[in-house]
mmCIF file of C-alpha atoms and ligand atoms in Angstrom:
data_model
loop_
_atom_site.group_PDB
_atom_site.id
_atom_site.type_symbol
_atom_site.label_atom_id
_atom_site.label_comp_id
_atom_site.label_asym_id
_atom_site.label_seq_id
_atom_site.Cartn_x
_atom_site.Cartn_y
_atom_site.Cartn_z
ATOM 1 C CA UNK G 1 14.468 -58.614 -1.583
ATOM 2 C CA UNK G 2 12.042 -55.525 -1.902
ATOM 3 C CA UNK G 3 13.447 -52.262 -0.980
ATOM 4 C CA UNK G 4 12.442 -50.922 2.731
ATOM 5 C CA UNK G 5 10.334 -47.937 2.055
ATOM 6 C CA UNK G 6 11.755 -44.570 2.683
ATOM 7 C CA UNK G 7 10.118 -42.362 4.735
ATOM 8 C CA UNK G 8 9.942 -38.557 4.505
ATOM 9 C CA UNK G 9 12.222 -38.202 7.571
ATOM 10 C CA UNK G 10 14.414 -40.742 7.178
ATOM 11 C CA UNK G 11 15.316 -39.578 3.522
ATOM 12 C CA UNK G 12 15.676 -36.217 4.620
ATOM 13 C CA UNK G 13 18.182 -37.348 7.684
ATOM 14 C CA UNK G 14 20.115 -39.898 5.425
ATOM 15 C CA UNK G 15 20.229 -36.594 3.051
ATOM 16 C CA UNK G 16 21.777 -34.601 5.968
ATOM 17 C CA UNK G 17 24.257 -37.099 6.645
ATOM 18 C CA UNK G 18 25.510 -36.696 2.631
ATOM 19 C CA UNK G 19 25.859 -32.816 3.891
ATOM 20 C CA UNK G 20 27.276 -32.151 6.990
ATOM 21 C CA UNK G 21 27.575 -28.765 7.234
ATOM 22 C CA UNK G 22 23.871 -29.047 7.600
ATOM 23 C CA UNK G 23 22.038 -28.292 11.085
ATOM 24 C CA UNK G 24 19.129 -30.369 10.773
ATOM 25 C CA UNK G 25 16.881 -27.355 11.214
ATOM 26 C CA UNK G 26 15.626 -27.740 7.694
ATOM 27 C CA UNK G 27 15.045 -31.410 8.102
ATOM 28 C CA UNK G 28 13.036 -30.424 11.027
ATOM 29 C CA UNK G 29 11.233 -27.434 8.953
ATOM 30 C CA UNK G 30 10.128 -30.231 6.062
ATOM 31 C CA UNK G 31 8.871 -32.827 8.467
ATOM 32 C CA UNK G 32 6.878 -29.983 10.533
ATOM 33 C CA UNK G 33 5.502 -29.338 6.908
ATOM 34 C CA UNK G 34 4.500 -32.667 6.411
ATOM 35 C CA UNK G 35 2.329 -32.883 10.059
ATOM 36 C CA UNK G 36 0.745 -29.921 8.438
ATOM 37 C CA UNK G 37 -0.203 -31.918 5.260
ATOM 38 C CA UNK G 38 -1.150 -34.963 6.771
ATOM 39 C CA UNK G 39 -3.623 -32.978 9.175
ATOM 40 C CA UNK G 40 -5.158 -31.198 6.144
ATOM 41 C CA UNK G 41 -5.513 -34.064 4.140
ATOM 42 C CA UNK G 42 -7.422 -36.157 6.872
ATOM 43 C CA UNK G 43 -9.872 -33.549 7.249
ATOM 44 C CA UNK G 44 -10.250 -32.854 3.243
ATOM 45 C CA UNK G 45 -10.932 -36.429 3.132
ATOM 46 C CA UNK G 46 -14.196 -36.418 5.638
ATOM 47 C CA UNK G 47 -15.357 -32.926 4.224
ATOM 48 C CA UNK G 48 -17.998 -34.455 2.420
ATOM 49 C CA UNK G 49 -18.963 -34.870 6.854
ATOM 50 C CA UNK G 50 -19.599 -31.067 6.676
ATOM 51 C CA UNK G 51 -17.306 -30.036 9.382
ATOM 52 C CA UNK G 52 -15.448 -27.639 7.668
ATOM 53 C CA UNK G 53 -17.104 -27.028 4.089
ATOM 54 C CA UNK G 54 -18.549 -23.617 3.515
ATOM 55 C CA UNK G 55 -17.139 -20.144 4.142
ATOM 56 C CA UNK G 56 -15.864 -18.196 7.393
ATOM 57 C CA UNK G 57 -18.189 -15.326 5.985
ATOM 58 C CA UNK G 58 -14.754 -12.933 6.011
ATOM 59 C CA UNK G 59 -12.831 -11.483 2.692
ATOM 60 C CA UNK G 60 -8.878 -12.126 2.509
ATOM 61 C CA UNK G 61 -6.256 -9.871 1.369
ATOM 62 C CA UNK G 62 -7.312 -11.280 -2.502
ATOM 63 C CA UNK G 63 -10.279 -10.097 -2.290
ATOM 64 C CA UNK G 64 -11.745 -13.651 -1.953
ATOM 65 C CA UNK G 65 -14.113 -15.442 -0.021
ATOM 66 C CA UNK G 66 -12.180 -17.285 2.917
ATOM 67 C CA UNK G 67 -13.576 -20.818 3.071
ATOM 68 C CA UNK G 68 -13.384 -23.053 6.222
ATOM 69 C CA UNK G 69 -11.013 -25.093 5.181
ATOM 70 C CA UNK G 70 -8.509 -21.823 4.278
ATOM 71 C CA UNK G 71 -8.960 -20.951 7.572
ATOM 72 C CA UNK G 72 -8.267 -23.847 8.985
ATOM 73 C CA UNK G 73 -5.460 -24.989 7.164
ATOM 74 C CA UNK G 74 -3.648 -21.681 7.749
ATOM 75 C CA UNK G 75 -3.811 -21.953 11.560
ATOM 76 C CA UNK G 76 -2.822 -25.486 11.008
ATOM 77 C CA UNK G 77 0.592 -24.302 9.090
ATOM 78 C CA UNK G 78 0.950 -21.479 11.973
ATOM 79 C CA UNK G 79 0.286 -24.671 14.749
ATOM 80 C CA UNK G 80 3.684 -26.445 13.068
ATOM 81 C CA UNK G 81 5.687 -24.131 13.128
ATOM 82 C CA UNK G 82 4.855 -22.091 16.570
ATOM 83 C CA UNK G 83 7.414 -23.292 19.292
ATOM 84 C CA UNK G 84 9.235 -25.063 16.813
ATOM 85 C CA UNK G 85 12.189 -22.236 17.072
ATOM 86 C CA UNK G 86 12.719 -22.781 13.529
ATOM 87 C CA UNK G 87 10.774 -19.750 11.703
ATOM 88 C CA UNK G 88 10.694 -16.373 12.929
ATOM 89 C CA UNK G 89 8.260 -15.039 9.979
ATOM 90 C CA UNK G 90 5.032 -16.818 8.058
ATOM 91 C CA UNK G 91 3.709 -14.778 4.956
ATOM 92 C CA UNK G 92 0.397 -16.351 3.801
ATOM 93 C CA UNK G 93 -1.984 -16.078 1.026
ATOM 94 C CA UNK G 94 -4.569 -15.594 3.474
ATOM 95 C CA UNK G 95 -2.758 -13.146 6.165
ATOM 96 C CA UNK G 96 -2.431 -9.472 4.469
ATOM 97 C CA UNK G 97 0.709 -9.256 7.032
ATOM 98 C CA UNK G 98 3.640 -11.169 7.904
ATOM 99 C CA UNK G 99 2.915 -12.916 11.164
ATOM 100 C CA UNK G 100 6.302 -12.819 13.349
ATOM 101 C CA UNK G 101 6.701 -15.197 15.809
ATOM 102 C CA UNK G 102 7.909 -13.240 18.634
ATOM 103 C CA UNK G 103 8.924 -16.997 20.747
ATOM 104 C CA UNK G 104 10.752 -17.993 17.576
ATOM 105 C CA UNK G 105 12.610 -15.068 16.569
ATOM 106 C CA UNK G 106 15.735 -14.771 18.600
ATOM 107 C CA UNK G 107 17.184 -18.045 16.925
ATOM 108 C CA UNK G 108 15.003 -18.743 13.921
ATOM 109 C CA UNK G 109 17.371 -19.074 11.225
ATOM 110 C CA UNK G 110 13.785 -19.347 8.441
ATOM 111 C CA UNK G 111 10.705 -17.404 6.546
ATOM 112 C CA UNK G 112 8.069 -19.140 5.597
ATOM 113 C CA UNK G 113 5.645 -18.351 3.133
ATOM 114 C CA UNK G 114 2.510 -20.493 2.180
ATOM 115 C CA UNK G 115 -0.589 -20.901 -0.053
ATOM 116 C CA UNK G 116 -2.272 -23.177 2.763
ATOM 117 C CA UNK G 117 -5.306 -24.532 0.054
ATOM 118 C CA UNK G 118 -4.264 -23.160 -3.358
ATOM 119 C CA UNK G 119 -7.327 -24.199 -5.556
ATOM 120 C CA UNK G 120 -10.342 -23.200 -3.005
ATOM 121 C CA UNK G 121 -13.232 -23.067 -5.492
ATOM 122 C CA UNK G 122 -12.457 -26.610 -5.880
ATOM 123 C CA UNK G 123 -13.031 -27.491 -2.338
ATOM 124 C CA UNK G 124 -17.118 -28.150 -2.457
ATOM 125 C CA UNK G 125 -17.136 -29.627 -5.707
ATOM 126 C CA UNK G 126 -14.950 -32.375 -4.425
ATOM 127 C CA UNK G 127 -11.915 -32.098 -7.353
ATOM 128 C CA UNK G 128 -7.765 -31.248 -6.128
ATOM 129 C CA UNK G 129 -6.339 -28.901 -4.377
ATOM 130 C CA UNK G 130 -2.940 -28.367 -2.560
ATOM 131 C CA UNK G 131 -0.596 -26.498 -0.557
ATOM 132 C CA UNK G 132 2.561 -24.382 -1.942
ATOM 133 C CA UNK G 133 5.435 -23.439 0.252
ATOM 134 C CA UNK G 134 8.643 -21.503 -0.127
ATOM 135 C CA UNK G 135 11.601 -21.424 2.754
ATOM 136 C CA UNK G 136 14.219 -18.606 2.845
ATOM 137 C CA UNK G 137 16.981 -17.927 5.197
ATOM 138 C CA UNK G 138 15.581 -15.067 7.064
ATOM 139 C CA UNK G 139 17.644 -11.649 6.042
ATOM 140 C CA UNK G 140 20.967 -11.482 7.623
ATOM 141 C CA UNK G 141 21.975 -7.849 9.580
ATOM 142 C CA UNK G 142 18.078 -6.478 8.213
ATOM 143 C CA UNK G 143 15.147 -6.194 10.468
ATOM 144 C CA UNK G 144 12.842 -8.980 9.988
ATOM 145 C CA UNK G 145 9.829 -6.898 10.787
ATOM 146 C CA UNK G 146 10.080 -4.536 7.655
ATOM 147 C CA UNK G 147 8.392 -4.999 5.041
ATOM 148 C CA UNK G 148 11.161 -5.146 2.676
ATOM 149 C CA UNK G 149 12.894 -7.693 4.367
ATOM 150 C CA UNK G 150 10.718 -9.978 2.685
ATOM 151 C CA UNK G 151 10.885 -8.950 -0.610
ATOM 152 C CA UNK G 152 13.592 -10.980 -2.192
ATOM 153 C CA UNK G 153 13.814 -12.853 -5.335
ATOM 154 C CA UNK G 154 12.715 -16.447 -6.171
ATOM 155 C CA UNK G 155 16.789 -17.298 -6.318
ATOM 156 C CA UNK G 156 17.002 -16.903 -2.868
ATOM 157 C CA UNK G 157 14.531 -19.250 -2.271
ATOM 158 C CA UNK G 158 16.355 -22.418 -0.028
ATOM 159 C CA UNK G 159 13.769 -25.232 -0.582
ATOM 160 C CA UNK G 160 10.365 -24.801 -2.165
ATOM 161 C CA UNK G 161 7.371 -27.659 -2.254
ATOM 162 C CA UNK G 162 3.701 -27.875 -2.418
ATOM 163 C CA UNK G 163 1.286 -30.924 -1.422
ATOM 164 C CA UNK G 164 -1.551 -31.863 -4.340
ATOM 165 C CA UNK G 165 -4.461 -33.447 -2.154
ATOM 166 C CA UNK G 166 -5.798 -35.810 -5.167
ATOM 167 C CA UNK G 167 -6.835 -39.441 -5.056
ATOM 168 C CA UNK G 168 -4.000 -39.759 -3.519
ATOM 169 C CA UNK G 169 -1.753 -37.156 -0.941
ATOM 170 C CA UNK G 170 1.521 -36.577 -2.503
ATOM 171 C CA UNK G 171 4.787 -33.941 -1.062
ATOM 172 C CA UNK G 172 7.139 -32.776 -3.497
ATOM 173 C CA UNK G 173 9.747 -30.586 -3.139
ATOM 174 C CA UNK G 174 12.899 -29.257 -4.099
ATOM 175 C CA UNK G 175 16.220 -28.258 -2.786
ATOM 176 C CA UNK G 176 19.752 -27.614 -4.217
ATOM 177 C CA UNK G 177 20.066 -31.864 -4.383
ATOM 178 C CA UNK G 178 16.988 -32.133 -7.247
ATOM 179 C CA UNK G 179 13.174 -32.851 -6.560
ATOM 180 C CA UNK G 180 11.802 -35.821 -4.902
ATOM 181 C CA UNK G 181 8.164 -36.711 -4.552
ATOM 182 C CA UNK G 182 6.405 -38.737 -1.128
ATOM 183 C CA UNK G 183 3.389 -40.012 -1.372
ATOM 184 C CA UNK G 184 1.315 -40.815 1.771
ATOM 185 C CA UNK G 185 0.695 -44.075 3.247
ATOM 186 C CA UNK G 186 -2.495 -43.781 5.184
ATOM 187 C CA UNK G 187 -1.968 -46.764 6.471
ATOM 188 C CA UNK G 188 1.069 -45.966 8.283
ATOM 189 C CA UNK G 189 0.546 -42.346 8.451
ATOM 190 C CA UNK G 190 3.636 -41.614 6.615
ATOM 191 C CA UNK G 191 5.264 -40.027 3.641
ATOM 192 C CA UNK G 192 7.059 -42.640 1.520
ATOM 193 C CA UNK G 193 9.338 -41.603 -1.054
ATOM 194 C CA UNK G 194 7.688 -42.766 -4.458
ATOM 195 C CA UNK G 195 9.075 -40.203 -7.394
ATOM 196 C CA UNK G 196 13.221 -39.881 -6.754
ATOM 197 C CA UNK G 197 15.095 -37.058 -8.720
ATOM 198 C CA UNK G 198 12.059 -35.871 -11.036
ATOM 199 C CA UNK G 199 12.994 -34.561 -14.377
ATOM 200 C CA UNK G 200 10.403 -32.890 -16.560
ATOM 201 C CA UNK G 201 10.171 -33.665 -20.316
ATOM 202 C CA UNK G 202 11.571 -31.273 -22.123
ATOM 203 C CA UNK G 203 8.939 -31.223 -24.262
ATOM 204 C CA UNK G 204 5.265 -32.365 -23.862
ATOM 205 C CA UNK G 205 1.231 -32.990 -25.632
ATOM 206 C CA UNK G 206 -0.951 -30.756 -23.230
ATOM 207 C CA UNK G 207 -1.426 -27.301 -22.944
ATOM 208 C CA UNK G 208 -2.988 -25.768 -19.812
ATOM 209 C CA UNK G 209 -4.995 -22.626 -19.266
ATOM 210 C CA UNK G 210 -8.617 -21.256 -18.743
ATOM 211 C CA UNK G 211 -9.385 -20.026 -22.336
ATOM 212 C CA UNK G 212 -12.773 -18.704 -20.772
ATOM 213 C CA UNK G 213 -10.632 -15.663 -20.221
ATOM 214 C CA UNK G 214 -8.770 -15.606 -24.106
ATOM 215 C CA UNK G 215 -10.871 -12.793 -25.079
ATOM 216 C CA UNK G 216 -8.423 -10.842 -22.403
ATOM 217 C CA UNK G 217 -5.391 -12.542 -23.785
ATOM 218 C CA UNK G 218 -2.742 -10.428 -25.644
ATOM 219 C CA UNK G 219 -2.609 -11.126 -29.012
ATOM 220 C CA UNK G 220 0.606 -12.970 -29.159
ATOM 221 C CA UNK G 221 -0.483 -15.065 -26.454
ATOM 222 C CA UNK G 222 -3.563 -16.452 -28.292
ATOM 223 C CA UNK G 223 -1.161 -16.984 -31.265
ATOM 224 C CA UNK G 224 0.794 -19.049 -29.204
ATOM 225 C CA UNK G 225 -2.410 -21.354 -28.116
ATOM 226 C CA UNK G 226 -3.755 -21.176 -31.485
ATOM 227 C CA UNK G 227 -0.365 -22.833 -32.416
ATOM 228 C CA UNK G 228 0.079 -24.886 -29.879
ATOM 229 C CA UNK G 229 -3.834 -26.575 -31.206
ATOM 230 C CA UNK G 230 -2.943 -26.895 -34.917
ATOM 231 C CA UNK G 231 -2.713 -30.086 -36.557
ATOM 232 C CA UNK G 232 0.886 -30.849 -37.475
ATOM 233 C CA UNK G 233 1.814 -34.390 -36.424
ATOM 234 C CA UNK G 234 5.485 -33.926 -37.152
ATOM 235 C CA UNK G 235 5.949 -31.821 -34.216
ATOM 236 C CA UNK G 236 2.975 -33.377 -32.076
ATOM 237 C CA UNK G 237 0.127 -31.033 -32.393
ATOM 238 C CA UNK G 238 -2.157 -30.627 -31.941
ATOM 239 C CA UNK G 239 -1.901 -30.402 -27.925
ATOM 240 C CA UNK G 240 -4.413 -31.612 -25.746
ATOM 241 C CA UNK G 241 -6.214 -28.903 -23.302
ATOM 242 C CA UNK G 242 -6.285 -30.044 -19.804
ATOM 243 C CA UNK G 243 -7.660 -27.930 -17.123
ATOM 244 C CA UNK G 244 -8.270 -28.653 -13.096
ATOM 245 C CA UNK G 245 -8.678 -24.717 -11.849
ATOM 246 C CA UNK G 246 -5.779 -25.632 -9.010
ATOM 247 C CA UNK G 247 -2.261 -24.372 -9.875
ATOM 248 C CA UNK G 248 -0.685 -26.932 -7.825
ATOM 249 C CA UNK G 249 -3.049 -29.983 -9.837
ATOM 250 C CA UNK G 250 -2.406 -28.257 -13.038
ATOM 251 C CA UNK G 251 1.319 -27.795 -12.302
ATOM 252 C CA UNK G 252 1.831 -31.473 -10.843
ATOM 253 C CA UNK G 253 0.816 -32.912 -14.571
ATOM 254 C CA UNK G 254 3.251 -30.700 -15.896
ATOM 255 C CA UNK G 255 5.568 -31.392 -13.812
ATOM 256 C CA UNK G 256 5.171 -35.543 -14.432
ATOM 257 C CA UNK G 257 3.535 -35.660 -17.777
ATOM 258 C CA UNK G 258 5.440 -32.571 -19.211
ATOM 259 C CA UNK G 259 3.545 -29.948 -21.265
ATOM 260 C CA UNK G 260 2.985 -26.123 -20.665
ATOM 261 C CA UNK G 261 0.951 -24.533 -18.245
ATOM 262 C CA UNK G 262 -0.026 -20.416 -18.637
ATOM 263 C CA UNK G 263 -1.857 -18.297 -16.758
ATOM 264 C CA UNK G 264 -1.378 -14.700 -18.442
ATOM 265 C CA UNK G 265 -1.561 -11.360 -18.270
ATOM 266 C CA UNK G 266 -5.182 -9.582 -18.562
ATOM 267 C CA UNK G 267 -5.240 -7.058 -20.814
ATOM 268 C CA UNK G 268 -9.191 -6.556 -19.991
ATOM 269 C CA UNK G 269 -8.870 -6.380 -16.206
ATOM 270 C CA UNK G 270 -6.987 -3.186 -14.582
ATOM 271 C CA UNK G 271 -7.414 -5.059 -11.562
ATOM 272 C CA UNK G 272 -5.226 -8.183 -12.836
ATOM 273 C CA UNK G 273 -2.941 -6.451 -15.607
ATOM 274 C CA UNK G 274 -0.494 -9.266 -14.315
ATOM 275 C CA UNK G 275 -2.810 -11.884 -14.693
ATOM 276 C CA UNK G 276 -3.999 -13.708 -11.131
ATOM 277 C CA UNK G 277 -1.159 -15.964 -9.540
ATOM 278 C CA UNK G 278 0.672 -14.484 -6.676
ATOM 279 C CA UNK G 279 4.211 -14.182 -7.033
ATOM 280 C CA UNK G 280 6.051 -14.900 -3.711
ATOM 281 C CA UNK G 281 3.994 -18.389 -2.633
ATOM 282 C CA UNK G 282 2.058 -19.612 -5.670
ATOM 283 C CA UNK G 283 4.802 -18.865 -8.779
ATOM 284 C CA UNK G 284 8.084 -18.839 -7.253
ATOM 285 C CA UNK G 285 7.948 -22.517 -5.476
ATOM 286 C CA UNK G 286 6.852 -24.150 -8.797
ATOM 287 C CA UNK G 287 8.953 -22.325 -10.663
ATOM 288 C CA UNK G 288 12.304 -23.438 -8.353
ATOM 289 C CA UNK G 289 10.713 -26.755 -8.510
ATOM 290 C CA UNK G 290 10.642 -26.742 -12.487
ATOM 291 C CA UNK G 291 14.413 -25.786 -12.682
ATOM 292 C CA UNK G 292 15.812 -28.137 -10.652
ATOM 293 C CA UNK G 293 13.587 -30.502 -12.731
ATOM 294 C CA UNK G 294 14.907 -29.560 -15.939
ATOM 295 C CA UNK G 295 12.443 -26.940 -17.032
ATOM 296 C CA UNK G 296 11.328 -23.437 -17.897
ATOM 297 C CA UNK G 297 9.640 -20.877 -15.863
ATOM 298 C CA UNK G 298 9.120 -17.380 -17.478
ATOM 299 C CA UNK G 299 6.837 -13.995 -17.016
ATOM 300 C CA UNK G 300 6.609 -14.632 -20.942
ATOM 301 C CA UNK G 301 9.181 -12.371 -21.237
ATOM 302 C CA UNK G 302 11.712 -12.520 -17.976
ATOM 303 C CA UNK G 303 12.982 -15.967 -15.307
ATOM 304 C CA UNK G 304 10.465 -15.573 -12.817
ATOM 305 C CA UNK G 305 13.135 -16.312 -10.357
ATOM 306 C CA UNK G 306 15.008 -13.139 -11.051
ATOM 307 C CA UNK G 307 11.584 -11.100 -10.590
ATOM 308 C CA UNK G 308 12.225 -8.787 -7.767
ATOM 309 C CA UNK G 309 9.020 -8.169 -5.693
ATOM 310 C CA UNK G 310 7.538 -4.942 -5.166
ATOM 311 C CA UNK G 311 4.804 -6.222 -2.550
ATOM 312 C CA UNK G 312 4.155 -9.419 -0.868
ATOM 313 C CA UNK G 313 0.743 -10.572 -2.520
ATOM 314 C CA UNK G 314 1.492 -9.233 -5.890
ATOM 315 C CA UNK G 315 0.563 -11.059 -8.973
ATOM 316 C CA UNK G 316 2.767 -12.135 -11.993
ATOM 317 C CA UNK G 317 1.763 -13.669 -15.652
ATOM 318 C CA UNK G 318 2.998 -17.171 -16.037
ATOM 319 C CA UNK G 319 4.194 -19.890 -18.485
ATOM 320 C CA UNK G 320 5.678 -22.371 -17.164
ATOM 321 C CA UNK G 321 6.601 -26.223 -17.736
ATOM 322 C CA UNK G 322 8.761 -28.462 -20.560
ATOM 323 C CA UNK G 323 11.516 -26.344 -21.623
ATOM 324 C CA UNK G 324 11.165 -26.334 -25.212
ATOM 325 C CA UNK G 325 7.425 -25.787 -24.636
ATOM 326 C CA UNK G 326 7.612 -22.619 -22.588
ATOM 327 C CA UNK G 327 10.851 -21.250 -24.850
ATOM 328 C CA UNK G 328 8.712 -21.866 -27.902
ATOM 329 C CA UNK G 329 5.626 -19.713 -25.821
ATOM 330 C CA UNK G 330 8.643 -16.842 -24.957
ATOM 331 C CA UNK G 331 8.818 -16.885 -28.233
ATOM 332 C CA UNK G 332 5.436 -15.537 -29.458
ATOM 333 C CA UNK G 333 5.740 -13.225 -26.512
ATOM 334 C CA UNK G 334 8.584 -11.417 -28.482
ATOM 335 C CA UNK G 335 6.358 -11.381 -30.816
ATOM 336 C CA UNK G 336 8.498 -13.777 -33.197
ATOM 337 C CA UNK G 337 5.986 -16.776 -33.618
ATOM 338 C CA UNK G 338 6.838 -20.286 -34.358
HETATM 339 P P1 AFP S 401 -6.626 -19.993 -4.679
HETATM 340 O O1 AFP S 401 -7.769 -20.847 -4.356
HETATM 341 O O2 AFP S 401 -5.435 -20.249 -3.860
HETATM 342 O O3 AFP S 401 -6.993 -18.563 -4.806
HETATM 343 O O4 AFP S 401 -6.125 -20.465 -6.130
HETATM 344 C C1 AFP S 401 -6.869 -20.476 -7.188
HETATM 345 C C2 AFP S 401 -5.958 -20.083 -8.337
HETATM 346 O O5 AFP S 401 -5.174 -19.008 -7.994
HETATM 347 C C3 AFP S 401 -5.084 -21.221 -8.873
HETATM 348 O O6 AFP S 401 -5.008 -22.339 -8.099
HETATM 349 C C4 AFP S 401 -5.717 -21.579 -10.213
HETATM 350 O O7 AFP S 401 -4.763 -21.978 -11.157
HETATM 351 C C5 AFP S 401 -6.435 -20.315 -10.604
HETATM 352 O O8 AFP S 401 -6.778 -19.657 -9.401
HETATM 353 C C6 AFP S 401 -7.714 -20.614 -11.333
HETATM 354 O O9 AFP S 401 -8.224 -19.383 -11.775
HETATM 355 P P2 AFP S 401 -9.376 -19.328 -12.858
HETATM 356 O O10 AFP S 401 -10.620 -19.765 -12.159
HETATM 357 O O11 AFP S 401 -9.435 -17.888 -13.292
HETATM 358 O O12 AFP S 401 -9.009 -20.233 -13.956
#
């Protein structure tokens, strides 16, 4: 007899029956998530309509162009979760501010933060993008409203997830129990649980980064690639070079296929001296994600979950992926080679 398929919910309930101590609120949190996604995917797959492709015309806190569809999908993560009495604080990439949610505060037990389309540029051209989130318990006996209340490391993190919108929609995430991956069923308008307990390989044959920018690599680092593309069959290299220009498409490869995926510092740009991922909703979910999968996720030369932030949209180099790979990458960074 086949197996019934699980959905989203009903995995995360039979979960909360395994824990009892558990309220349910996070259940709640996760499913609320998953509207979100299924909302954002529908209307990235009718862009090509026109509704929402283009730009808004404003800048964001990044310094980028807000498109449409950022827009939209941000309001659409701030729509789940208003009401919901579940999260007292959102922290987006595209809000320079925490937004409190004064009808949620009094019992919200969560913070949210979110990359609502990680990948933008990819948007017109028709090619993946995703959403990254990170859940914390919101700061015990501190005021919510400062500024610092917020700035805790990736340890703390309690769940962590993104959504890649490719040919297909997929939601993974990952809590203290592993990482589990639902893919949606359009049909049924439901996330069914497809990928149980992923583990990364602990080492892999692809190598990920945009070497447009290796002329503003430090030198160790383009040692590292250089390596990494040398023919030596024994220890399967050369690696293959795969590149999508979304973190969250990039990382999900990794993630399944195993392999490395950098995006370091930039020694040319005084504007990006830690390269161009943000820290607290683009690094710190995948790189939760990767340890409870089995792998590595490192500045190059600290855990990037024991990076304590300085300011909410600040920007930290990356390497990140099979745990031999990045180790042998850490490596180099020392400055000690292969
Ligand atoms: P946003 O669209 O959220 O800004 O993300 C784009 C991104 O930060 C990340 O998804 C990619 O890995 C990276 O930029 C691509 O940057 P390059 O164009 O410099 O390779």
């Amino acid at each position: 007899m086949t197996r019934q398929p699980i959905t989203l919910t009903r995995y995360i309930l039979s979960q909360q029956q395994v824990h009892p101590e558990a309220t349910g609120e996070l259940s709640v949190l996760l499913t609320q998530i998953g509207l979100a996604a299924k909302i954002i995917s529908r209307e990235l797959s009718r862009l090509g309509f026109g509704a929402l492709q283009g730009e808004t015309g404003d800048t964001n806190v990044q310094g980028e162009e807000v498109k449409r569809l950022d827009r939209f999908a941000n309001d659409t993560f701030i729509h789940a979760f208003g009401h919901s009495g579940l999260v007292c604080t959102l922290i987006s990439e595209e809000m320079e501010k925490p937004l409190h949610l004064a009808e949620n505060c009094p019992h919200a037990k969560y913070t949210l933060l979110f990359d609502p389309v990680d990948g933008s540029a990819n948007i017109d051209v028709n090619a993946a993008v995703g959403s990254i989130f990170s859940i914390y318990r919101r700061p015990e006996g501190r005021d919510h409203t400062s500024p610092e209340a917020n700035l805790r490391p990736g340890t703390e993190q309690v769940i962590a997830g993104y959504v890649v919108y490719g040919p297909g929609t997929m939601l993974v995430y990952a809590d203290s129990r592993g990482v589990q991956g639902f893919t949606l069923d359009r049909g049924i308008g439901e996330f069914l649980l497809s990928h149980e307990k992923i583990r990364i390989p602990a080492k892999g044959k692809t190598y990920s980064v945009n070497e447009g920018h290796s002329g503003a690599w430090h030198p160790e680092t383009r040692r590292f690639i250089e390596h990494l593309k040398a023919k030596d069959p024994k220890s399967g290299r050369p690696y293959s070079a795969r590149y999508i220009g979304a973190f969250v498409a990039d990382f999900h490869r990794t993630l399944i296929s195993g392999g490395v995926f950098l995006y370091p510092a930039d020694t040319a740009n005084p504007k990006k001296p830690s390269g161009k991922l943000r820290l607290m909703y683009e690094v710190n979910p995948m790189a939760l994600i990767t340890e409870r999968a089995g792998g590595r996720a490192s500045t190059g030369t600290q855990r990037v979950l024991e990076v304590t932030p300085t300011s909410l949209h600040q920007r930290v180099p990356v390497i990140i992926g099979s745990a031999d790979d990045v180790a042998l990458g850490e490596k180099f960074a020392r400055g000690e080679g292969a």
